[in-house]
CSV table of N, CA and C in Angstrom, one decimal:
chain,number,residue,atom,x,y,z
A,1,MET,N,-6.7,-7.5,-4.7
A,1,MET,CA,-7.1,-6.9,-3.5
A,1,MET,C,-8.1,-7.8,-2.7
A,2,VAL,N,-8.9,-8.6,-3.4
A,2,VAL,CA,-9.8,-9.5,-2.8
A,2,VAL,C,-9.4,-10.9,-2.7
A,3,GLY,N,-8.4,-11.4,-3.4
A,3,GLY,CA,-7.9,-12.7,-3.3
A,3,GLY,C,-8.5,-13.6,-4.3
A,4,LYS,N,-8.2,-14.9,-4.1
A,4,LYS,CA,-8.7,-16.0,-5.1
A,4,LYS,C,-10.2,-16.0,-5.1
A,5,CYS,N,-10.7,-16.2,-6.4
A,5,CYS,CA,-12.1,-16.2,-6.6
A,5,CYS,C,-12.5,-17.5,-7.4
A,6,GLU,N,-13.8,-17.9,-7.2
A,6,GLU,CA,-14.3,-19.0,-7.9
A,6,GLU,C,-15.7,-18.7,-8.4
A,7,VAL,N,-16.1,-19.1,-9.6
A,7,VAL,CA,-17.4,-18.9,-10.1
A,7,VAL,C,-18.3,-20.0,-9.5
A,8,GLU,N,-19.5,-19.7,-9.1
A,8,GLU,CA,-20.5,-20.7,-8.6
A,8,GLU,C,-21.8,-20.6,-9.3
A,9,ALA,N,-22.4,-21.7,-9.4
A,9,ALA,CA,-23.8,-21.8,-10.1
A,9,ALA,C,-24.9,-21.6,-9.0
A,10,ARG,N,-26.0,-21.0,-9.5
A,10,ARG,CA,-27.2,-20.9,-8.7
A,10,ARG,C,-28.3,-21.5,-9.5
A,11,SER,N,-29.3,-21.9,-8.7
A,11,SER,CA,-30.5,-22.5,-9.3
A,11,SER,C,-31.8,-21.7,-9.0
A,12,GLN,N,-32.9,-22.2,-9.4
A,12,GLN,CA,-34.2,-21.4,-9.1
A,12,GLN,C,-34.4,-21.3,-7.6
A,13,GLU,N,-33.9,-22.2,-6.8
A,13,GLU,CA,-34.1,-22.1,-5.4
A,13,GLU,C,-33.4,-20.9,-4.8
A,14,ASP,N,-32.3,-20.5,-5.5
A,14,ASP,CA,-31.5,-19.3,-5.1
A,14,ASP,C,-32.1,-18.0,-5.7
A,15,LEU,N,-32.5,-18.1,-7.0
A,15,LEU,CA,-32.9,-16.9,-7.7
A,15,LEU,C,-34.2,-17.3,-8.5
A,16,ALA,N,-35.3,-16.6,-8.2
A,16,ALA,CA,-36.6,-17.0,-8.9
A,16,ALA,C,-36.5,-16.8,-10.4
A,17,GLN,N,-35.7,-15.9,-10.9
A,17,GLN,CA,-35.6,-15.7,-12.4
A,17,GLN,C,-34.9,-16.8,-13.2
A,18,ILE,N,-34.3,-17.8,-12.5
A,18,ILE,CA,-33.6,-18.9,-13.2
A,18,ILE,C,-34.7,-20.0,-13.4
A,19,PRO,N,-34.8,-20.4,-14.7
A,19,PRO,CA,-35.8,-21.4,-15.0
A,19,PRO,C,-35.6,-22.7,-14.3
A,20,GLU,N,-36.7,-23.4,-13.9
A,20,GLU,CA,-36.6,-24.6,-13.2
A,20,GLU,C,-35.7,-25.6,-14.0
A,21,GLY,N,-34.9,-26.3,-13.2
A,21,GLY,CA,-34.0,-27.3,-13.8
A,21,GLY,C,-32.7,-26.8,-14.4
A,22,GLU,N,-32.5,-25.4,-14.4
A,22,GLU,CA,-31.3,-24.8,-14.9
A,22,GLU,C,-30.5,-24.3,-13.8
A,23,ALA,N,-29.2,-24.2,-14.1
A,23,ALA,CA,-28.2,-23.6,-13.2
A,23,ALA,C,-27.4,-22.5,-13.9
A,24,TRP,N,-27.3,-21.4,-13.4
A,24,TRP,CA,-26.6,-20.3,-14.0
A,24,TRP,C,-25.3,-20.0,-13.2
A,25,ASN,N,-24.2,-19.7,-13.9
A,25,ASN,CA,-23.0,-19.3,-13.2
A,25,ASN,C,-23.1,-17.8,-13.0
A,26,CYS,N,-23.8,-17.4,-11.9
A,26,CYS,CA,-24.0,-16.0,-11.6
A,26,CYS,C,-23.5,-15.5,-10.3
A,27,ALA,N,-22.7,-16.3,-9.7
A,27,ALA,CA,-22.1,-16.0,-8.4
A,27,ALA,C,-20.6,-16.1,-8.4
A,28,VAL,N,-19.9,-15.3,-7.7
A,28,VAL,CA,-18.5,-15.3,-7.6
A,28,VAL,C,-18.1,-15.4,-6.1
A,29,LYS,N,-17.4,-16.4,-5.7
A,29,LYS,CA,-17.1,-16.6,-4.3
A,29,LYS,C,-15.6,-16.2,-4.1
A,30,ILE,N,-15.4,-15.2,-3.3
A,30,ILE,CA,-14.0,-14.7,-2.9
A,30,ILE,C,-13.7,-15.6,-1.7
A,31,GLU,N,-12.7,-16.5,-1.9
A,31,GLU,CA,-12.3,-17.4,-0.9
A,31,GLU,C,-11.9,-16.8,0.5
A,32,LYS,N,-11.1,-15.7,0.4
A,32,LYS,CA,-10.8,-15.0,1.6
A,32,LYS,C,-10.5,-13.6,1.2
A,33,CYS,N,-11.4,-12.7,1.6
A,33,CYS,CA,-11.2,-11.3,1.3
A,33,CYS,C,-10.1,-10.7,2.0
A,34,ARG,N,-9.1,-10.2,1.3
A,34,ARG,CA,-7.9,-9.7,1.9
A,34,ARG,C,-8.2,-8.4,2.6
A,35,TRP,N,-9.2,-7.6,2.1
A,35,TRP,CA,-9.6,-6.3,2.7
A,35,TRP,C,-10.2,-6.6,4.1
A,36,LEU,N,-11.1,-7.5,4.2
A,36,LEU,CA,-11.7,-7.8,5.5
A,36,LEU,C,-10.7,-8.4,6.4
A,37,GLU,N,-9.9,-9.3,5.9
A,37,GLU,CA,-8.9,-10.0,6.8
A,37,GLU,C,-7.9,-9.0,7.4
A,38,LYS,N,-7.4,-8.1,6.5
A,38,LYS,CA,-6.4,-7.1,7.0
A,38,LYS,C,-7.0,-6.0,7.8
A,39,SER,N,-8.1,-5.5,7.4
A,39,SER,CA,-8.7,-4.4,8.2
A,39,SER,C,-9.3,-4.9,9.5
A,40,GLY,N,-9.8,-6.1,9.6
A,40,GLY,CA,-10.4,-6.6,10.8
A,40,GLY,C,-11.6,-5.8,11.2
A,41,CYS,N,-12.2,-5.2,10.3
A,41,CYS,CA,-13.3,-4.2,10.7
A,41,CYS,C,-14.6,-4.5,9.8
A,42,VAL,N,-15.6,-4.9,10.5
A,42,VAL,CA,-16.9,-5.1,9.9
A,42,VAL,C,-17.5,-3.9,9.2
A,43,GLY,N,-17.3,-2.8,10.0
A,43,GLY,CA,-17.8,-1.5,9.4
A,43,GLY,C,-17.2,-1.1,8.2
A,44,MET,N,-15.9,-1.3,8.0
A,44,MET,CA,-15.2,-1.0,6.8
A,44,MET,C,-15.6,-1.9,5.6
A,45,CYS,N,-15.8,-3.1,5.9
A,45,CYS,CA,-16.3,-4.1,4.9
A,45,CYS,C,-17.7,-3.6,4.4
A,46,VAL,N,-18.6,-3.3,5.3
A,46,VAL,CA,-19.9,-2.9,4.9
A,46,VAL,C,-19.9,-1.5,4.3
A,47,GLY,N,-19.2,-0.5,4.9
A,47,GLY,CA,-19.3,0.9,4.4
A,47,GLY,C,-18.4,1.2,3.2
A,48,LEU,N,-17.3,0.4,3.0
A,48,LEU,CA,-16.5,0.7,1.9
A,48,LEU,C,-16.5,-0.3,0.8
A,49,CYS,N,-17.2,-1.4,1.0
A,49,CYS,CA,-17.3,-2.4,-0.1
A,49,CYS,C,-18.7,-2.9,-0.3
A,50,LYS,N,-19.3,-3.6,0.6
A,50,LYS,CA,-20.6,-4.2,0.4
A,50,LYS,C,-21.7,-3.2,-0.1
A,51,ARG,N,-22.0,-2.2,0.7
A,51,ARG,CA,-23.1,-1.3,0.3
A,51,ARG,C,-22.7,-0.5,-0.9
A,52,PRO,N,-21.5,0.1,-1.0
A,52,PRO,CA,-21.2,0.8,-2.3
A,52,PRO,C,-21.3,0.0,-3.5
A,53,MET,N,-20.8,-1.2,-3.4
A,53,MET,CA,-20.8,-2.1,-4.6
A,53,MET,C,-22.2,-2.5,-5.0
A,54,GLN,N,-23.0,-2.8,-4.0
A,54,GLN,CA,-24.4,-3.1,-4.3
A,54,GLN,C,-25.1,-1.9,-4.9
A,55,ARG,N,-24.9,-0.8,-4.4
A,55,ARG,CA,-25.5,0.4,-4.9
A,55,ARG,C,-25.0,0.7,-6.3
A,56,MET,N,-23.7,0.6,-6.6
A,56,MET,CA,-23.2,0.9,-7.9
A,56,MET,C,-23.7,0.0,-8.9
A,57,PHE,N,-23.7,-1.3,-8.6
A,57,PHE,CA,-24.2,-2.3,-9.6
A,57,PHE,C,-25.7,-2.1,-9.8
A,58,GLY,N,-26.4,-1.9,-8.8
A,58,GLY,CA,-27.9,-1.8,-8.9
A,58,GLY,C,-28.3,-0.5,-9.5
A,59,GLU,N,-27.8,0.7,-9.1
A,59,GLU,CA,-28.3,2.0,-9.5
A,59,GLU,C,-27.6,2.5,-10.8
A,60,VAL,N,-26.3,2.2,-10.9
A,60,VAL,CA,-25.5,2.8,-12.0
A,60,VAL,C,-25.5,1.8,-13.2
A,61,LEU,N,-25.3,0.5,-12.9
A,61,LEU,CA,-25.2,-0.5,-14.0
A,61,LEU,C,-26.5,-1.2,-14.3
A,62,GLY,N,-27.5,-1.1,-13.4
A,62,GLY,CA,-28.8,-1.7,-13.6
A,62,GLY,C,-28.8,-3.2,-13.4
A,63,MET,N,-27.8,-3.7,-12.6
A,63,MET,CA,-27.7,-5.1,-12.4
A,63,MET,C,-27.7,-5.4,-10.9
A,64,PRO,N,-28.8,-6.0,-10.4
A,64,PRO,CA,-28.8,-6.3,-8.9
A,64,PRO,C,-27.6,-7.1,-8.5
A,65,LEU,N,-27.1,-6.8,-7.3
A,65,LEU,CA,-25.9,-7.5,-6.8
A,65,LEU,C,-26.1,-7.7,-5.3
A,66,SER,N,-26.0,-8.9,-4.8
A,66,SER,CA,-26.0,-9.1,-3.4
A,66,SER,C,-24.6,-9.5,-2.9
A,67,MET,N,-24.0,-8.7,-2.1
A,67,MET,CA,-22.7,-9.1,-1.5
A,67,MET,C,-23.0,-9.8,-0.2
A,68,GLU,N,-22.4,-11.0,0.0
A,68,GLU,CA,-22.7,-11.8,1.1
A,68,GLU,C,-21.4,-12.2,1.9
A,69,PRO,N,-20.9,-11.3,2.7
A,69,PRO,CA,-19.7,-11.6,3.4
A,69,PRO,C,-19.9,-12.6,4.5
A,70,ASN,N,-18.9,-13.5,4.7
A,70,ASN,CA,-19.0,-14.4,5.8
A,70,ASN,C,-17.9,-14.0,6.8
A,71,MET,N,-18.4,-13.5,8.0
A,71,MET,CA,-17.4,-13.0,9.0
A,71,MET,C,-16.7,-14.0,9.7
A,72,GLU,N,-17.0,-15.3,9.5
A,72,GLU,CA,-16.3,-16.4,10.2
A,72,GLU,C,-15.1,-16.8,9.5
A,73,ASP,N,-15.2,-16.9,8.1
A,73,ASP,CA,-14.0,-17.4,7.4
A,73,ASP,C,-13.5,-16.3,6.4
A,74,PHE,N,-14.0,-15.1,6.5
A,74,PHE,CA,-13.6,-14.0,5.7
A,74,PHE,C,-13.8,-14.2,4.2
A,75,SER,N,-14.7,-15.1,3.8
A,75,SER,CA,-15.1,-15.2,2.4
A,75,SER,C,-16.2,-14.3,2.1
A,76,CYS,N,-16.5,-14.1,0.8
A,76,CYS,CA,-17.6,-13.2,0.4
A,76,CYS,C,-18.1,-13.7,-0.9
A,77,THR,N,-19.4,-13.8,-1.0
A,77,THR,CA,-20.0,-14.3,-2.3
A,77,THR,C,-20.8,-13.1,-2.9
A,78,MET,N,-20.5,-12.9,-4.1
A,78,MET,CA,-21.2,-11.8,-4.9
A,78,MET,C,-22.2,-12.5,-5.8
A,79,VAL,N,-23.5,-12.3,-5.6
A,79,VAL,CA,-24.5,-13.0,-6.4
A,79,VAL,C,-25.1,-11.9,-7.3
A,80,PHE,N,-24.8,-12.1,-8.6
A,80,PHE,CA,-25.3,-11.1,-9.6
A,80,PHE,C,-26.7,-11.5,-10.0
A,81,GLY,N,-27.6,-10.5,-10.1
A,81,GLY,CA,-29.0,-10.8,-10.4
A,81,GLY,C,-29.8,-10.9,-9.2
A,82,LYS,N,-29.2,-10.9,-8.0
A,82,LYS,CA,-30.0,-11.1,-6.7
A,82,LYS,C,-30.1,-9.7,-6.1
A,83,LYS,N,-31.3,-9.3,-5.8
A,83,LYS,CA,-31.5,-8.0,-5.1
A,83,LYS,C,-31.0,-8.1,-3.7
A,84,PRO,N,-30.2,-7.2,-3.2
A,84,PRO,CA,-29.7,-7.2,-1.9
A,84,PRO,C,-30.7,-7.0,-0.8
A,85,VAL,N,-30.5,-7.6,0.3
A,85,VAL,CA,-31.4,-7.4,1.5
A,85,VAL,C,-31.4,-5.9,1.9
A,86,GLU,N,-32.5,-5.4,2.2
A,86,GLU,CA,-32.5,-4.0,2.7
A,86,GLU,C,-31.7,-3.9,3.9
A,87,TRP,N,-30.9,-2.8,4.1
A,87,TRP,CA,-30.0,-2.6,5.2
A,87,TRP,C,-30.7,-2.8,6.5
A,88,GLN,N,-32.0,-2.3,6.6
A,88,GLN,CA,-32.7,-2.5,7.9
A,88,GLN,C,-32.9,-3.9,8.3
A,89,GLN,N,-32.9,-4.8,7.3
A,89,GLN,CA,-33.1,-6.3,7.6
A,89,GLN,C,-31.9,-7.1,7.5
A,90,ASP,N,-30.7,-6.5,7.2
A,90,ASP,CA,-29.5,-7.2,7.1
A,90,ASP,C,-28.9,-7.6,8.4
A,91,ASP,N,-28.6,-8.9,8.5
A,91,ASP,CA,-28.0,-9.4,9.7
A,91,ASP,C,-26.7,-8.8,10.1
A,92,LEU,N,-26.0,-8.2,9.2
A,92,LEU,CA,-24.7,-7.6,9.4
A,92,LEU,C,-24.8,-6.4,10.4
A,93,ARG,N,-26.0,-5.8,10.4
A,93,ARG,CA,-26.2,-4.6,11.3
A,93,ARG,C,-25.9,-5.0,12.8
A,94,ASP,N,-26.1,-6.2,13.1
A,94,ASP,CA,-25.8,-6.7,14.5
A,94,ASP,C,-24.5,-7.4,14.7
A,95,GLN,N,-23.7,-7.4,13.7
A,95,GLN,CA,-22.4,-8.1,13.7
A,95,GLN,C,-21.4,-7.3,14.7
A,96,PRO,N,-20.9,-8.0,15.7
A,96,PRO,CA,-19.9,-7.4,16.6
A,96,PRO,C,-18.6,-7.1,15.9
A,97,CYS,N,-17.8,-6.2,16.4
A,97,CYS,CA,-16.5,-6.0,15.9
A,97,CYS,C,-15.6,-7.2,16.1
A,98,PHE,N,-14.5,-7.3,15.3
A,98,PHE,CA,-13.5,-8.3,15.5
A,98,PHE,C,-12.6,-7.7,16.6
A,99,SER,N,-12.0,-8.6,17.4
A,99,SER,CA,-11.1,-8.2,18.4
A,99,SER,C,-9.9,-7.4,17.9
A,100,THR,N,-9.6,-7.6,16.6
A,100,THR,CA,-8.4,-6.9,16.0
A,100,THR,C,-8.8,-5.5,15.5
A,101,CYS,N,-10.1,-5.1,15.5
A,101,CYS,CA,-10.6,-3.8,15.1
A,101,CYS,C,-10.1,-2.8,16.0
A,102,ALA,N,-9.6,-1.7,15.5
A,102,ALA,CA,-9.1,-0.6,16.3
A,102,ALA,C,-10.1,0.0,17.2
A,103,THR,N,-11.4,0.0,16.8
A,103,THR,CA,-12.5,0.6,17.6
A,103,THR,C,-13.4,-0.5,18.2
A,104,ALA,N,-12.8,-1.7,18.3
A,104,ALA,CA,-13.7,-2.8,18.8
A,104,ALA,C,-14.2,-2.6,20.2
A,105,ARG,N,-15.4,-3.0,20.4
A,105,ARG,CA,-16.1,-3.0,21.7
A,105,ARG,C,-16.2,-4.5,22.2
A,106,SER,N,-16.3,-4.6,23.5
A,106,SER,CA,-16.4,-6.0,24.0
A,106,SER,C,-17.7,-6.7,23.6
A,107,GLN,N,-18.8,-5.9,23.4
A,107,GLN,CA,-20.0,-6.5,23.0
A,107,GLN,C,-20.9,-5.5,22.2
A,108,GLY,N,-21.8,-6.0,21.5
A,108,GLY,CA,-22.7,-5.2,20.7
A,108,GLY,C,-22.2,-5.1,19.3
A,109,ALA,N,-23.0,-4.4,18.4
A,109,ALA,CA,-22.7,-4.3,17.0
A,109,ALA,C,-21.5,-3.3,16.8
A,110,CYS,N,-20.8,-3.5,15.7
A,110,CYS,CA,-19.7,-2.6,15.4
A,110,CYS,C,-20.2,-1.2,15.4
A,111,PRO,N,-19.5,-0.3,16.1
A,111,PRO,CA,-19.9,1.1,16.2
A,111,PRO,C,-19.9,1.8,14.8
A,112,LYS,N,-19.2,1.3,13.9
A,112,LYS,CA,-19.1,1.9,12.5
A,112,LYS,C,-20.3,1.6,11.7
A,113,LEU,N,-21.2,0.7,12.2
A,113,LEU,CA,-22.4,0.3,11.5
A,113,LEU,C,-23.6,1.1,11.9
A,114,THR,N,-23.5,1.9,12.9
A,114,THR,CA,-24.6,2.7,13.3
A,114,THR,C,-24.6,4.1,12.7
């Protein structure tokens, strides 16, 4: 459902809990999220994937997870062990709809994010 994935390393610059000089394979990059590409909807990405996955991993499994979708190339990086940005500070709140979104507006944030 999400497409081809690749494991990526992170260093102390990315995550404070990683010891200096070490790199941990704690991120997974989805090269092109099929869900985002086919739905063409930022709100569906955030509401049905990003926020629920972060909540499930953090609250149910006890593992912080930051989902970091890239709305330009439809990739998404899942960084395990990284606490997600609070929704009020998340840049995705201001992400405009894609022109392919059924509820797209000509300007402003996706209406499904409000």
